Amino acid sequence: KIVIVEDNLYYNKALTKYLNTLFNSSVYPQFEFEIKSYLTAHECIEELEDDTDIMVLDYFLINDEESDILTGMDIVKEAKKHCANCEIIIVSSQQNAHVTSELMKQGVYDYIDKTVSTKNRIGSVVQQIISSKLFLF
């Protein structure tokens, strides 16, 4: 199971479509893929399942219900309560090295800067995670 949490509707849909083309049973016949996307952190956390394998998470998420901004740090801590074995990939344009370091200490698998090649990098990291899981079978 792959979960995408991105509050930009266009980017969310583009990333979801991209991951669906890369990760499906015709490419990896030994896996059944389920890719879900969410526009808010609260919606994701409410529906997050224990057996989620990978989460692609935007660092800054605007919560329309409460007009506040949640950070990836907030969501990583909450997500780890629900799916302790989930590999989390943070995607953001924030440039604070201290924040990135703290995220890695919280158990984030990787941090990817938002650039023109972000989708390719995400695909590569997800493929790396899946390849490591192949050795478990």
mmCIF file of C-alpha atoms in Angstrom:
data_model
loop_
_atom_site.group_PDB
_atom_site.id
_atom_site.type_symbol
_atom_site.label_atom_id
_atom_site.label_comp_id
_atom_site.label_asym_id
_atom_site.label_seq_id
_atom_site.Cartn_x
_atom_site.Cartn_y
_atom_site.Cartn_z
ATOM 1 C CA LYS A 1 0.000 0.000 0.000
ATOM 2 C CA ILE A 2 1.271 3.402 -1.028
ATOM 3 C CA VAL A 3 -0.241 6.590 0.385
ATOM 4 C CA ILE A 4 0.255 10.070 -1.070
ATOM 5 C CA VAL A 5 -0.473 13.128 1.086
ATOM 6 C CA GLU A 6 -0.289 16.346 -0.942
ATOM 7 C CA ASP A 7 -2.578 19.359 -0.568
ATOM 8 C CA ASN A 8 -2.000 20.714 -4.095
ATOM 9 C CA LEU A 9 -4.751 19.010 -6.105
ATOM 10 C CA TYR A 10 -2.899 19.147 -9.442
ATOM 11 C CA TYR A 11 0.370 17.817 -8.005
ATOM 12 C CA ASN A 12 -1.529 15.160 -6.023
ATOM 13 C CA LYS A 13 -3.282 13.839 -9.129
ATOM 14 C CA ALA A 14 -0.124 13.966 -11.270
ATOM 15 C CA LEU A 15 1.919 12.098 -8.658
ATOM 16 C CA THR A 16 -0.827 9.508 -8.121
ATOM 17 C CA LYS A 17 -1.089 8.861 -11.860
ATOM 18 C CA TYR A 18 2.694 8.644 -12.190
ATOM 19 C CA LEU A 19 3.065 6.117 -9.350
ATOM 20 C CA ASN A 20 0.164 4.057 -10.720
ATOM 21 C CA THR A 21 1.989 3.740 -14.056
ATOM 22 C CA LEU A 22 5.262 2.706 -12.398
ATOM 23 C CA PHE A 23 3.969 0.410 -9.688
ATOM 24 C CA ASN A 24 1.377 -2.120 -10.707
ATOM 25 C CA SER A 25 1.073 -5.883 -10.928
ATOM 26 C CA SER A 26 2.179 -5.993 -14.576
ATOM 27 C CA VAL A 27 5.549 -4.482 -13.580
ATOM 28 C CA TYR A 28 5.814 -6.292 -10.225
ATOM 29 C CA PRO A 29 3.717 -9.475 -10.541
ATOM 30 C CA GLN A 30 4.619 -10.599 -7.018
ATOM 31 C CA PHE A 31 2.881 -7.549 -5.482
ATOM 32 C CA GLU A 32 -0.653 -6.228 -5.413
ATOM 33 C CA PHE A 33 -0.508 -2.438 -5.311
ATOM 34 C CA GLU A 34 -3.037 -0.143 -3.718
ATOM 35 C CA ILE A 35 -2.260 3.545 -4.150
ATOM 36 C CA LYS A 36 -4.381 6.068 -2.262
ATOM 37 C CA SER A 37 -4.050 9.821 -2.224
ATOM 38 C CA TYR A 38 -5.237 12.416 0.260
ATOM 39 C CA LEU A 39 -5.420 16.186 0.178
ATOM 40 C CA THR A 40 -5.298 16.646 3.963
ATOM 41 C CA ALA A 41 -3.249 15.118 6.736
ATOM 42 C CA HIS A 42 -6.318 14.615 8.909
ATOM 43 C CA GLU A 43 -8.078 12.593 6.212
ATOM 44 C CA CYS A 44 -4.983 10.447 5.744
ATOM 45 C CA ILE A 45 -4.446 9.807 9.461
ATOM 46 C CA GLU A 46 -8.125 8.907 9.932
ATOM 47 C CA GLU A 47 -7.934 6.288 7.166
ATOM 48 C CA LEU A 48 -4.306 5.171 7.604
ATOM 49 C CA GLU A 49 -4.035 1.412 7.871
ATOM 50 C CA ASP A 50 -1.436 -0.560 9.817
ATOM 51 C CA ASP A 51 -0.261 -2.374 6.704
ATOM 52 C CA THR A 52 0.618 0.778 4.743
ATOM 53 C CA ASP A 53 4.081 0.241 3.281
ATOM 54 C CA ILE A 54 5.032 3.624 1.831
ATOM 55 C CA MET A 55 3.886 7.196 2.443
ATOM 56 C CA VAL A 56 4.833 10.077 0.155
ATOM 57 C CA LEU A 57 4.234 13.154 2.281
ATOM 58 C CA ASP A 58 4.363 16.855 1.487
ATOM 59 C CA TYR A 59 6.112 18.702 4.315
ATOM 60 C CA PHE A 60 3.748 21.703 4.467
ATOM 61 C CA LEU A 61 0.052 20.817 4.422
ATOM 62 C CA ILE A 62 -2.679 23.414 4.807
ATOM 63 C CA ASN A 63 -5.570 22.143 6.879
ATOM 64 C CA ASP A 64 -8.640 23.929 5.498
ATOM 65 C CA GLU A 65 -10.871 22.825 8.364
ATOM 66 C CA GLU A 66 -8.823 24.666 10.971
ATOM 67 C CA SER A 67 -6.932 27.132 8.731
ATOM 68 C CA ASP A 68 -3.601 26.024 10.099
ATOM 69 C CA ILE A 69 -0.534 24.472 8.567
ATOM 70 C CA LEU A 70 0.668 21.055 9.637
ATOM 71 C CA THR A 71 4.265 20.127 9.066
ATOM 72 C CA GLY A 72 5.709 16.816 8.030
ATOM 73 C CA MET A 73 7.149 16.489 11.529
ATOM 74 C CA ASP A 74 3.641 16.524 13.036
ATOM 75 C CA ILE A 75 2.388 13.959 10.565
ATOM 76 C CA VAL A 76 5.422 11.654 10.786
ATOM 77 C CA LYS A 77 4.948 11.332 14.549
ATOM 78 C CA GLU A 78 1.244 10.584 14.139
ATOM 79 C CA ALA A 79 1.732 8.221 11.193
ATOM 80 C CA LYS A 80 4.338 6.171 13.079
ATOM 81 C CA LYS A 81 1.681 5.497 15.758
ATOM 82 C CA HIS A 82 -0.647 3.999 13.135
ATOM 83 C CA CYS A 83 1.809 2.178 10.893
ATOM 84 C CA ALA A 84 5.138 1.726 12.620
ATOM 85 C CA ASN A 85 6.735 -0.062 9.650
ATOM 86 C CA CYS A 86 5.651 2.448 7.019
ATOM 87 C CA GLU A 87 8.512 4.002 5.028
ATOM 88 C CA ILE A 88 7.926 7.759 4.788
ATOM 89 C CA ILE A 89 9.288 9.897 1.963
ATOM 90 C CA ILE A 90 9.059 13.646 2.618
ATOM 91 C CA VAL A 91 8.692 15.927 -0.398
ATOM 92 C CA SER A 92 9.143 19.657 0.101
ATOM 93 C CA SER A 93 10.650 22.895 -1.066
ATOM 94 C CA GLN A 94 11.726 23.912 2.452
ATOM 95 C CA GLN A 95 15.490 24.329 2.681
ATOM 96 C CA ASN A 96 16.187 24.134 6.423
ATOM 97 C CA ALA A 97 18.919 21.522 6.986
ATOM 98 C CA HIS A 98 18.000 21.258 10.699
ATOM 99 C CA VAL A 99 14.420 20.312 9.786
ATOM 100 C CA THR A 100 15.654 17.698 7.328
ATOM 101 C CA SER A 101 18.009 16.281 9.961
ATOM 102 C CA GLU A 102 15.207 16.095 12.551
ATOM 103 C CA LEU A 103 12.935 14.326 10.065
ATOM 104 C CA MET A 104 15.607 11.723 9.429
ATOM 105 C CA LYS A 105 15.991 11.218 13.196
ATOM 106 C CA GLN A 106 12.231 10.591 13.364
ATOM 107 C CA GLY A 107 12.666 7.667 10.984
ATOM 108 C CA VAL A 108 11.901 9.240 7.610
ATOM 109 C CA TYR A 109 13.231 7.023 4.812
ATOM 110 C CA ASP A 110 14.196 9.889 2.487
ATOM 111 C CA TYR A 111 13.786 13.603 1.890
ATOM 112 C CA ILE A 112 13.232 14.875 -1.652
ATOM 113 C CA ASP A 113 13.358 18.524 -2.720
ATOM 114 C CA LYS A 114 10.518 19.738 -4.930
ATOM 115 C CA THR A 115 12.113 20.453 -8.284
ATOM 116 C CA VAL A 116 11.367 19.626 -11.913
ATOM 117 C CA SER A 117 12.747 16.108 -11.394
ATOM 118 C CA THR A 118 10.879 15.362 -8.154
ATOM 119 C CA LYS A 119 8.557 12.758 -9.685
ATOM 120 C CA ASN A 120 11.477 10.791 -11.097
ATOM 121 C CA ARG A 121 13.282 10.880 -7.752
ATOM 122 C CA ILE A 122 10.143 9.718 -5.901
ATOM 123 C CA GLY A 123 9.746 6.871 -8.380
ATOM 124 C CA SER A 124 13.354 5.869 -7.845
ATOM 125 C CA VAL A 125 13.074 5.886 -4.036
ATOM 126 C CA VAL A 126 9.806 3.914 -4.070
ATOM 127 C CA GLN A 127 11.448 1.396 -6.415
ATOM 128 C CA GLN A 128 14.373 1.128 -3.985
ATOM 129 C CA ILE A 129 11.973 0.377 -1.102
ATOM 130 C CA ILE A 130 10.102 -2.234 -3.142
ATOM 131 C CA SER A 131 13.349 -3.867 -4.257
ATOM 132 C CA SER A 132 14.442 -4.188 -0.629
ATOM 133 C CA LYS A 133 11.125 -5.886 0.156
ATOM 134 C CA LEU A 134 11.684 -8.384 -2.675
ATOM 135 C CA PHE A 135 14.590 -9.822 -0.736
ATOM 136 C CA LEU A 136 12.220 -10.596 2.135
ATOM 137 C CA PHE A 137 10.285 -13.102 0.029
#
